[in-house]
Amino acid sequence: MEDDGGRRTILGQGGDRVKLNVGGKLFETTVSTLRSGGPDSLLSVLTNRNSDEPVFIDRDPEIFSALLALLRSNRLPSTAKRFSNQELIDEAVYYGIESQLRSALAPSRLSGIDASLFSTIRPTSDGVVTDFNAVDSDGSVWVAHGGQVSVYDWSLTHTETIRTHLDYISSIRKVGPDLAGVASEFESGLHFYNLANGRRVGSVEWTDPSDPRIYKARVHAVVDSPDSVFAAFECQHRENCVLSIDKSTMKAVSELGRQSGNSAKSTVVEKLTFLPEINALVGVSVTAGAFGYAGYVRLWDSRSGDVVWETNEPGSGRSSRFGDSFADVDFDREDLTMFKICSKSGDLAVADLRKLSEDPWVYLEEKNPCMRNSGGGTSSLIHCYRQQVFVGRGGGLEVWSRMVENGSDVERERVLHEGLYRRNYMDKVEDAGRGIIKKIEGAGDRLFVSREDAEGIEVWQSSQFSGAVLSL
């Protein structure tokens, strides 16, 4: 094609060849390949040149070769393994094709059955992780270590670290772009830090002008919704509540569930979960004493602050599992189900959040004798992600995977049955020896695991050749 001046142009010629000189190495490709990076990419812009001469780009030719292969096939070639993710990302950002690279580097959908330890995130200083928040929306991980906060992006690349005024951060939550809520079990208040500049931009203390005893309350749990931050506060005399904090003003607007804290049924909430599908805030409290475990699960309507459902364990004694109180509770947001792990038997139970009753639990059974529990559920915790339940028992890690059943129209009361999930071990014996599992969170199709007094966060993910889920 020629323009009005008689000069040859490749604009509009999708099959025309294009020559590029990258770092002294000549590449020849097509217009359509370069434009597959998107209209705003540098490579797409270069296709509009009115010249047959190769354009010179002063970048690494070997990495460009890998990125060009990505544009051709939507896959990275095996030669890309010679470069670090950061090297690939830096070049992809230069060419404007970061989204294509991100899709290629993203792990496959997490399947606990074939997941393995992929990497370990290790902060450079104060390496023992005190808390972390894995963000599913962007795959990032916000890590508290000592009094510092470090952020790792979707590629597990370190992006920033700030030091807070706290010596020890026991709770951290991403509550906005570049905004973290942090708290310490040794100091009062919830504090907000802007990670872009490292400055504290706000703090919230629980106060009550009518009750002088309410001061220097410490935060035990933090969660957020699109408009609010919820934090569980406890005073020195054990009185506690959950404060609702407006994100726009960073001011407390209401109290939920204020209680004395003088019994297992009124202790401070240790775990908060927001369920946007039903607009509910859930608080879980578990205490362990000489007579075993006790605690409660409480659901609030986040708009009105009213309690809509509550259960206490040990209960009234009418349950067949009386005395086998839960050691931990978590929620599957996709299926709107609630899971608990029992403190004595170590059994796993599930309940439908849309059909809660006095005793809503269905106890899951393991049909394989080799996989049945040989001990209790002490030092156990659970986390739900991708319709799977990940269980930490001491230092061991296992997964309960939902079975795919024939007939997707089965009514929900028939879906929740004892054989709905199948249990598998995820780790090896040597993995369990790294320490007791302290926290599990899933995000970006990865599973993040921290252990007591161990440096770093383990990153588990599935291979690119994950097998299909078994069908009944």
mmCIF file of N, CA and C in Angstrom, residues 150-260:
data_model
loop_
_atom_site.group_PDB
_atom_site.id
_atom_site.type_symbol
_atom_site.label_atom_id
_atom_site.label_comp_id
_atom_site.label_asym_id
_atom_site.label_seq_id
_atom_site.Cartn_x
_atom_site.Cartn_y
_atom_site.Cartn_z
ATOM 1 N N SER A 150 5.392 -4.830 54.434
ATOM 2 C CA SER A 150 5.933 -5.011 53.083
ATOM 3 C C SER A 150 4.829 -5.516 52.172
ATOM 4 N N VAL A 151 4.875 -5.082 50.919
ATOM 5 C CA VAL A 151 3.879 -5.484 49.934
ATOM 6 C C VAL A 151 4.564 -6.223 48.800
ATOM 7 N N TYR A 152 3.945 -7.343 48.394
ATOM 8 C CA TYR A 152 4.410 -8.138 47.260
ATOM 9 C C TYR A 152 3.267 -8.215 46.257
ATOM 10 N N ASP A 153 3.567 -7.950 44.975
ATOM 11 C CA ASP A 153 2.508 -7.874 43.987
ATOM 12 C C ASP A 153 2.126 -9.256 43.457
ATOM 13 N N TRP A 154 1.316 -9.304 42.398
ATOM 14 C CA TRP A 154 0.799 -10.555 41.860
ATOM 15 C C TRP A 154 1.899 -11.518 41.425
ATOM 16 N N SER A 155 3.069 -10.984 41.094
ATOM 17 C CA SER A 155 4.178 -11.832 40.658
ATOM 18 C C SER A 155 5.092 -12.207 41.819
ATOM 19 N N LEU A 156 4.683 -11.874 43.046
ATOM 20 C CA LEU A 156 5.455 -12.110 44.268
ATOM 21 C C LEU A 156 6.710 -11.243 44.323
ATOM 22 N N THR A 157 6.693 -10.165 43.558
ATOM 23 C CA THR A 157 7.804 -9.214 43.563
ATOM 24 C C THR A 157 7.596 -8.168 44.646
ATOM 25 N N HIS A 158 8.623 -7.908 45.418
ATOM 26 C CA HIS A 158 8.541 -6.896 46.465
ATOM 27 C C HIS A 158 8.405 -5.509 45.844
ATOM 28 N N THR A 159 7.400 -4.756 46.289
ATOM 29 C CA THR A 159 7.167 -3.426 45.726
ATOM 30 C C THR A 159 7.483 -2.304 46.702
ATOM 31 N N GLU A 160 7.264 -2.525 47.998
ATOM 32 C CA GLU A 160 7.527 -1.452 48.958
ATOM 33 C C GLU A 160 7.544 -1.984 50.377
ATOM 34 N N THR A 161 8.245 -1.261 51.247
ATOM 35 C CA THR A 161 8.286 -1.547 52.689
ATOM 36 C C THR A 161 8.262 -0.232 53.435
ATOM 37 N N ILE A 162 7.444 -0.166 54.470
ATOM 38 C CA ILE A 162 7.439 1.010 55.334
ATOM 39 C C ILE A 162 7.590 0.563 56.781
ATOM 40 N N ARG A 163 8.064 1.453 57.600
ATOM 41 C CA ARG A 163 8.151 1.201 59.039
ATOM 42 C C ARG A 163 7.074 2.025 59.742
ATOM 43 N N THR A 164 6.324 1.390 60.614
ATOM 44 C CA THR A 164 5.265 2.065 61.359
ATOM 45 C C THR A 164 5.778 2.496 62.728
ATOM 46 N N HIS A 165 4.927 3.175 63.488
ATOM 47 C CA HIS A 165 5.309 3.579 64.842
ATOM 48 C C HIS A 165 5.194 2.421 65.827
ATOM 49 N N LEU A 166 4.621 1.295 65.385
ATOM 50 C CA LEU A 166 4.456 0.132 66.256
ATOM 51 C C LEU A 166 5.716 -0.725 66.254
ATOM 52 N N ASP A 167 5.998 -1.341 67.388
ATOM 53 C CA ASP A 167 7.132 -2.262 67.462
ATOM 54 C C ASP A 167 6.746 -3.662 66.984
ATOM 55 N N TYR A 168 5.449 -3.966 67.074
ATOM 56 C CA TYR A 168 4.983 -5.310 66.723
ATOM 57 C C TYR A 168 3.569 -5.194 66.173
ATOM 58 N N ILE A 169 3.374 -5.606 64.934
ATOM 59 C CA ILE A 169 2.058 -5.571 64.301
ATOM 60 C C ILE A 169 1.464 -6.972 64.357
ATOM 61 N N SER A 170 0.315 -7.102 65.001
ATOM 62 C CA SER A 170 -0.341 -8.407 65.117
ATOM 63 C C SER A 170 -1.526 -8.547 64.172
ATOM 64 N N SER A 171 -2.010 -7.427 63.588
ATOM 65 C CA SER A 171 -3.126 -7.467 62.635
ATOM 66 C C SER A 171 -2.852 -6.500 61.498
ATOM 67 N N ILE A 172 -3.075 -6.971 60.260
ATOM 68 C CA ILE A 172 -2.918 -6.099 59.100
ATOM 69 C C ILE A 172 -4.030 -6.406 58.106
ATOM 70 N N ARG A 173 -4.508 -5.343 57.426
ATOM 71 C CA ARG A 173 -5.547 -5.495 56.426
ATOM 72 C C ARG A 173 -5.399 -4.413 55.377
ATOM 73 N N LYS A 174 -5.411 -4.807 54.107
ATOM 74 C CA LYS A 174 -5.479 -3.808 53.042
ATOM 75 C C LYS A 174 -6.906 -3.282 53.006
ATOM 76 N N VAL A 175 -7.076 -1.975 53.182
ATOM 77 C CA VAL A 175 -8.415 -1.387 53.236
ATOM 78 C C VAL A 175 -8.658 -0.401 52.103
ATOM 79 N N GLY A 176 -7.685 -0.241 51.240
ATOM 80 C CA GLY A 176 -7.826 0.663 50.096
ATOM 81 C C GLY A 176 -6.556 0.657 49.285
ATOM 82 N N PRO A 177 -6.558 1.297 48.111
ATOM 83 C CA PRO A 177 -5.330 1.382 47.322
ATOM 84 C C PRO A 177 -4.217 2.052 48.130
ATOM 85 N N ASP A 178 -3.115 1.327 48.300
ATOM 86 C CA ASP A 178 -1.959 1.828 49.063
ATOM 87 C C ASP A 178 -2.294 2.140 50.516
ATOM 88 N N LEU A 179 -3.414 1.641 51.043
ATOM 89 C CA LEU A 179 -3.821 1.956 52.412
ATOM 90 C C LEU A 179 -3.952 0.681 53.233
ATOM 91 N N ALA A 180 -3.222 0.627 54.348
ATOM 92 C CA ALA A 180 -3.249 -0.535 55.236
ATOM 93 C C ALA A 180 -3.753 -0.128 56.610
ATOM 94 N N GLY A 181 -4.570 -0.995 57.206
ATOM 95 C CA GLY A 181 -4.955 -0.850 58.596
ATOM 96 C C GLY A 181 -4.115 -1.799 59.423
ATOM 97 N N VAL A 182 -3.424 -1.293 60.449
ATOM 98 C CA VAL A 182 -2.542 -2.121 61.272
ATOM 99 C C VAL A 182 -2.860 -1.901 62.742
ATOM 100 N N ALA A 183 -2.582 -2.939 63.533
ATOM 101 C CA ALA A 183 -2.817 -2.859 64.973
ATOM 102 C C ALA A 183 -1.860 -3.800 65.688
ATOM 103 N N SER A 184 -1.694 -3.564 66.988
ATOM 104 C CA SER A 184 -0.801 -4.377 67.802
ATOM 105 C C SER A 184 -1.525 -4.863 69.045
ATOM 106 N N GLU A 185 -1.234 -6.082 69.435
ATOM 107 C CA GLU A 185 -1.830 -6.612 70.666
ATOM 108 C C GLU A 185 -1.194 -6.001 71.907
ATOM 109 N N PHE A 186 -0.136 -5.213 71.715
ATOM 110 C CA PHE A 186 0.540 -4.598 72.846
ATOM 111 C C PHE A 186 0.271 -3.099 72.965
ATOM 112 N N GLU A 187 -0.358 -2.513 71.943
ATOM 113 C CA GLU A 187 -0.651 -1.080 71.971
ATOM 114 C C GLU A 187 -2.076 -0.849 71.482
ATOM 115 N N SER A 188 -2.647 0.266 71.907
ATOM 116 C CA SER A 188 -4.050 0.524 71.608
ATOM 117 C C SER A 188 -4.246 1.088 70.208
ATOM 118 N N GLY A 189 -5.477 0.925 69.697
ATOM 119 C CA GLY A 189 -5.884 1.603 68.482
ATOM 120 C C GLY A 189 -5.676 0.831 67.191
ATOM 121 N N LEU A 190 -6.415 1.292 66.167
ATOM 122 C CA LEU A 190 -6.248 0.832 64.798
ATOM 123 C C LEU A 190 -5.686 2.003 64.003
ATOM 124 N N HIS A 191 -4.628 1.757 63.247
ATOM 125 C CA HIS A 191 -3.902 2.842 62.593
ATOM 126 C C HIS A 191 -3.846 2.600 61.087
ATOM 127 N N PHE A 192 -4.004 3.688 60.330
ATOM 128 C CA PHE A 192 -4.028 3.607 58.873
ATOM 129 C C PHE A 192 -2.767 4.247 58.299
ATOM 130 N N TYR A 193 -2.104 3.490 57.425
ATOM 131 C CA TYR A 193 -0.868 3.960 56.806
ATOM 132 C C TYR A 193 -1.004 3.973 55.290
ATOM 133 N N ASN A 194 -0.537 5.066 54.693
ATOM 134 C CA ASN A 194 -0.446 5.168 53.238
ATOM 135 C C ASN A 194 0.918 4.640 52.830
ATOM 136 N N LEU A 195 0.920 3.517 52.111
ATOM 137 C CA LEU A 195 2.194 2.907 51.761
ATOM 138 C C LEU A 195 2.912 3.641 50.641
ATOM 139 N N ALA A 196 2.206 4.512 49.931
ATOM 140 C CA ALA A 196 2.852 5.275 48.865
ATOM 141 C C ALA A 196 3.873 6.258 49.419
ATOM 142 N N ASN A 197 3.585 6.819 50.616
ATOM 143 C CA ASN A 197 4.518 7.776 51.209
ATOM 144 C C ASN A 197 4.976 7.375 52.604
ATOM 145 N N GLY A 198 4.463 6.254 53.123
ATOM 146 C CA GLY A 198 4.892 5.765 54.430
ATOM 147 C C GLY A 198 4.332 6.514 55.616
ATOM 148 N N ARG A 199 3.324 7.355 55.381
ATOM 149 C CA ARG A 199 2.797 8.184 56.475
ATOM 150 C C ARG A 199 1.539 7.586 57.106
ATOM 151 N N ARG A 200 1.409 7.824 58.407
ATOM 152 C CA ARG A 200 0.162 7.467 59.090
ATOM 153 C C ARG A 200 -0.874 8.539 58.783
ATOM 154 N N VAL A 201 -2.014 8.123 58.238
ATOM 155 C CA VAL A 201 -3.017 9.088 57.797
ATOM 156 C C VAL A 201 -4.253 9.088 58.696
ATOM 157 N N GLY A 202 -4.271 8.242 59.715
ATOM 158 C CA GLY A 202 -5.416 8.232 60.615
ATOM 159 C C GLY A 202 -5.284 7.155 61.672
ATOM 160 N N SER A 203 -6.014 7.323 62.757
ATOM 161 C CA SER A 203 -6.056 6.342 63.844
ATOM 162 C C SER A 203 -7.441 6.353 64.458
ATOM 163 N N VAL A 204 -7.858 5.199 64.950
ATOM 164 C CA VAL A 204 -9.159 5.079 65.616
ATOM 165 C C VAL A 204 -8.960 4.399 66.959
ATOM 166 N N GLU A 205 -9.461 5.030 67.997
ATOM 167 C CA GLU A 205 -9.466 4.469 69.348
ATOM 168 C C GLU A 205 -10.915 4.247 69.783
ATOM 169 N N TRP A 206 -11.127 3.215 70.573
ATOM 170 C CA TRP A 206 -12.458 2.989 71.134
ATOM 171 C C TRP A 206 -12.586 3.808 72.416
ATOM 172 N N THR A 207 -13.489 4.755 72.413
ATOM 173 C CA THR A 207 -13.725 5.594 73.589
ATOM 174 C C THR A 207 -15.213 5.687 73.867
ATOM 175 N N ASP A 208 -15.534 6.003 75.117
ATOM 176 C CA ASP A 208 -16.919 6.194 75.538
ATOM 177 C C ASP A 208 -16.927 7.275 76.622
ATOM 178 N N PRO A 209 -17.370 8.487 76.309
ATOM 179 C CA PRO A 209 -17.360 9.574 77.298
ATOM 180 C C PRO A 209 -18.145 9.250 78.560
ATOM 181 N N SER A 210 -19.123 8.359 78.447
ATOM 182 C CA SER A 210 -19.936 8.010 79.611
ATOM 183 C C SER A 210 -19.316 6.899 80.460
ATOM 184 N N ASP A 211 -18.247 6.288 79.976
ATOM 185 C CA ASP A 211 -17.615 5.183 80.710
ATOM 186 C C ASP A 211 -16.098 5.367 80.661
ATOM 187 N N PRO A 212 -15.501 5.904 81.721
ATOM 188 C CA PRO A 212 -14.057 6.177 81.714
ATOM 189 C C PRO A 212 -13.202 4.917 81.658
ATOM 190 N N ARG A 213 -13.809 3.742 81.856
ATOM 191 C CA ARG A 213 -13.020 2.509 81.788
ATOM 192 C C ARG A 213 -12.642 2.157 80.348
ATOM 193 N N ILE A 214 -13.356 2.742 79.395
ATOM 194 C CA ILE A 214 -13.103 2.423 77.989
ATOM 195 C C ILE A 214 -11.955 3.294 77.480
ATOM 196 N N TYR A 215 -10.755 2.780 77.579
ATOM 197 C CA TYR A 215 -9.582 3.489 77.067
ATOM 198 C C TYR A 215 -8.467 2.468 76.816
ATOM 199 N N LYS A 216 -7.545 2.836 75.962
ATOM 200 C CA LYS A 216 -6.413 1.989 75.585
ATOM 201 C C LYS A 216 -6.864 0.591 75.172
ATOM 202 N N ALA A 217 -7.938 0.544 74.369
ATOM 203 C CA ALA A 217 -8.440 -0.741 73.881
ATOM 204 C C ALA A 217 -7.569 -1.229 72.727
ATOM 205 N N ARG A 218 -7.303 -2.512 72.730
ATOM 206 C CA ARG A 218 -6.446 -3.111 71.720
ATOM 207 C C ARG A 218 -7.282 -3.892 70.707
ATOM 208 N N VAL A 219 -6.755 -3.964 69.502
ATOM 209 C CA VAL A 219 -7.480 -4.591 68.394
ATOM 210 C C VAL A 219 -7.059 -6.048 68.246
ATOM 211 N N HIS A 220 -8.065 -6.922 68.110
ATOM 212 C CA HIS A 220 -7.807 -8.358 67.954
ATOM 213 C C HIS A 220 -8.091 -8.876 66.547
ATOM 214 N N ALA A 221 -8.915 -8.170 65.769
ATOM 215 C CA ALA A 221 -9.253 -8.630 64.423
ATOM 216 C C ALA A 221 -9.707 -7.441 63.582
ATOM 217 N N VAL A 222 -9.432 -7.502 62.272
ATOM 218 C CA VAL A 222 -9.809 -6.429 61.341
ATOM 219 C C VAL A 222 -10.306 -7.054 60.049
ATOM 220 N N VAL A 223 -11.384 -6.473 59.506
ATOM 221 C CA VAL A 223 -11.860 -6.844 58.173
ATOM 222 C C VAL A 223 -12.493 -5.606 57.558
ATOM 223 N N ASP A 224 -12.722 -5.626 56.255
ATOM 224 C CA ASP A 224 -13.328 -4.453 55.634
ATOM 225 C C ASP A 224 -14.394 -4.857 54.631
ATOM 226 N N SER A 225 -15.281 -3.917 54.352
ATOM 227 C CA SER A 225 -16.294 -4.022 53.303
ATOM 228 C C SER A 225 -16.012 -2.885 52.321
ATOM 229 N N PRO A 226 -16.791 -2.755 51.250
ATOM 230 C CA PRO A 226 -16.518 -1.649 50.323
ATOM 231 C C PRO A 226 -16.550 -0.266 50.966
ATOM 232 N N ASP A 227 -17.371 -0.072 52.006
ATOM 233 C CA ASP A 227 -17.520 1.257 52.599
ATOM 234 C C ASP A 227 -16.968 1.382 54.016
ATOM 235 N N SER A 228 -16.731 0.248 54.691
ATOM 236 C CA SER A 228 -16.406 0.298 56.116
ATOM 237 C C SER A 228 -15.235 -0.601 56.464
ATOM 238 N N VAL A 229 -14.649 -0.294 57.610
ATOM 239 C CA VAL A 229 -13.661 -1.164 58.245
ATOM 240 C C VAL A 229 -14.243 -1.585 59.577
ATOM 241 N N PHE A 230 -14.150 -2.865 59.902
ATOM 242 C CA PHE A 230 -14.654 -3.379 61.171
ATOM 243 C C PHE A 230 -13.475 -3.891 61.988
ATOM 244 N N ALA A 231 -13.410 -3.485 63.242
ATOM 245 C CA ALA A 231 -12.300 -3.879 64.108
ATOM 246 C C ALA A 231 -12.839 -4.303 65.467
ATOM 247 N N ALA A 232 -12.335 -5.421 65.982
ATOM 248 C CA ALA A 232 -12.727 -5.924 67.293
ATOM 249 C C ALA A 232 -11.778 -5.367 68.349
ATOM 250 N N PHE A 233 -12.322 -4.562 69.259
ATOM 251 C CA PHE A 233 -11.540 -3.914 70.318
ATOM 252 C C PHE A 233 -11.807 -4.592 71.664
ATOM 253 N N GLU A 234 -10.780 -4.608 72.527
ATOM 254 C CA GLU A 234 -10.931 -5.113 73.894
ATOM 255 C C GLU A 234 -10.166 -4.224 74.860
ATOM 256 N N CYS A 235 -10.856 -3.805 75.939
ATOM 257 C CA CYS A 235 -10.203 -2.998 76.980
ATOM 258 C C CYS A 235 -9.460 -3.898 77.961
ATOM 259 N N GLN A 236 -8.718 -3.264 78.865
ATOM 260 C CA GLN A 236 -7.924 -4.032 79.821
ATOM 261 C C GLN A 236 -8.784 -4.821 80.791
ATOM 262 N N HIS A 237 -10.023 -4.345 81.039
ATOM 263 C CA HIS A 237 -10.910 -5.094 81.940
ATOM 264 C C HIS A 237 -11.806 -6.065 81.170
ATOM 265 N N ARG A 238 -11.467 -6.322 79.887
ATOM 266 C CA ARG A 238 -12.051 -7.353 79.029
ATOM 267 C C ARG A 238 -13.354 -6.946 78.352
ATOM 268 N N GLU A 239 -13.896 -5.793 78.663
ATOM 269 C CA GLU A 239 -15.067 -5.356 77.913
ATOM 270 C C GLU A 239 -14.645 -5.147 76.457
ATOM 271 N N ASN A 240 -15.535 -5.508 75.539
ATOM 272 C CA ASN A 240 -15.146 -5.493 74.135
ATOM 273 C C ASN A 240 -16.331 -5.169 73.241
ATOM 274 N N CYS A 241 -16.020 -4.835 71.992
ATOM 275 C CA CYS A 241 -17.040 -4.587 70.980
ATOM 276 C C CYS A 241 -16.388 -4.623 69.605
ATOM 277 N N VAL A 242 -17.206 -4.555 68.578
ATOM 278 C CA VAL A 242 -16.731 -4.388 67.215
ATOM 279 C C VAL A 242 -17.112 -2.982 66.763
ATOM 280 N N LEU A 243 -16.121 -2.208 66.360
ATOM 281 C CA LEU A 243 -16.374 -0.854 65.877
ATOM 282 C C LEU A 243 -16.528 -0.862 64.357
ATOM 283 N N SER A 244 -17.542 -0.144 63.888
ATOM 284 C CA SER A 244 -17.713 0.093 62.459
ATOM 285 C C SER A 244 -17.105 1.456 62.135
ATOM 286 N N ILE A 245 -16.163 1.477 61.187
ATOM 287 C CA ILE A 245 -15.393 2.684 60.866
ATOM 288 C C ILE A 245 -15.658 3.063 59.412
ATOM 289 N N ASP A 246 -16.015 4.304 59.186
ATOM 290 C CA ASP A 246 -16.260 4.790 57.835
ATOM 291 C C ASP A 246 -14.938 4.969 57.098
ATOM 292 N N LYS A 247 -14.818 4.363 55.918
ATOM 293 C CA LYS A 247 -13.558 4.448 55.181
ATOM 294 C C LYS A 247 -13.235 5.861 54.712
ATOM 295 N N SER A 248 -14.250 6.621 54.360
ATOM 296 C CA SER A 248 -14.001 7.949 53.803
ATOM 297 C C SER A 248 -13.496 8.929 54.844
ATOM 298 N N THR A 249 -13.944 8.773 56.085
ATOM 299 C CA THR A 249 -13.547 9.708 57.146
ATOM 300 C C THR A 249 -12.555 9.100 58.130
ATOM 301 N N MET A 250 -12.449 7.774 58.124
ATOM 302 C CA MET A 250 -11.619 7.059 59.093
ATOM 303 C C MET A 250 -12.052 7.368 60.524
ATOM 304 N N LYS A 251 -13.363 7.458 60.707
ATOM 305 C CA LYS A 251 -13.943 7.704 62.022
ATOM 306 C C LYS A 251 -14.910 6.586 62.374
ATOM 307 N N ALA A 252 -14.949 6.234 63.669
ATOM 308 C CA ALA A 252 -15.896 5.226 64.133
ATOM 309 C C ALA A 252 -17.305 5.786 64.071
ATOM 310 N N VAL A 253 -18.240 4.983 63.549
ATOM 311 C CA VAL A 253 -19.618 5.449 63.396
ATOM 312 C C VAL A 253 -20.597 4.664 64.263
ATOM 313 N N SER A 254 -20.245 3.441 64.673
ATOM 314 C CA SER A 254 -21.174 2.663 65.502
ATOM 315 C C SER A 254 -20.442 1.519 66.184
ATOM 316 N N GLU A 255 -21.097 0.989 67.225
ATOM 317 C CA GLU A 255 -20.608 -0.181 67.943
ATOM 318 C C GLU A 255 -21.515 -1.371 67.642
ATOM 319 N N LEU A 256 -20.916 -2.537 67.507
ATOM 320 C CA LEU A 256 -21.668 -3.770 67.340
ATOM 321 C C LEU A 256 -21.294 -4.725 68.462
ATOM 322 N N GLY A 257 -22.291 -5.286 69.107
ATOM 323 C CA GLY A 257 -22.065 -6.376 70.048
ATOM 324 C C GLY A 257 -21.199 -6.034 71.232
ATOM 325 N N ARG A 258 -21.449 -4.906 71.872
ATOM 326 C CA ARG A 258 -20.675 -4.586 73.086
ATOM 327 C C ARG A 258 -21.024 -5.582 74.186
ATOM 328 N N GLN A 259 -19.980 -6.115 74.843
ATOM 329 C CA GLN A 259 -20.205 -7.152 75.849
ATOM 330 C C GLN A 259 -19.129 -7.107 76.927
ATOM 331 N N SER A 260 -19.417 -7.779 78.042
ATOM 332 C CA SER A 260 -18.571 -7.657 79.235
ATOM 333 C C SER A 260 -17.259 -8.412 79.123
#
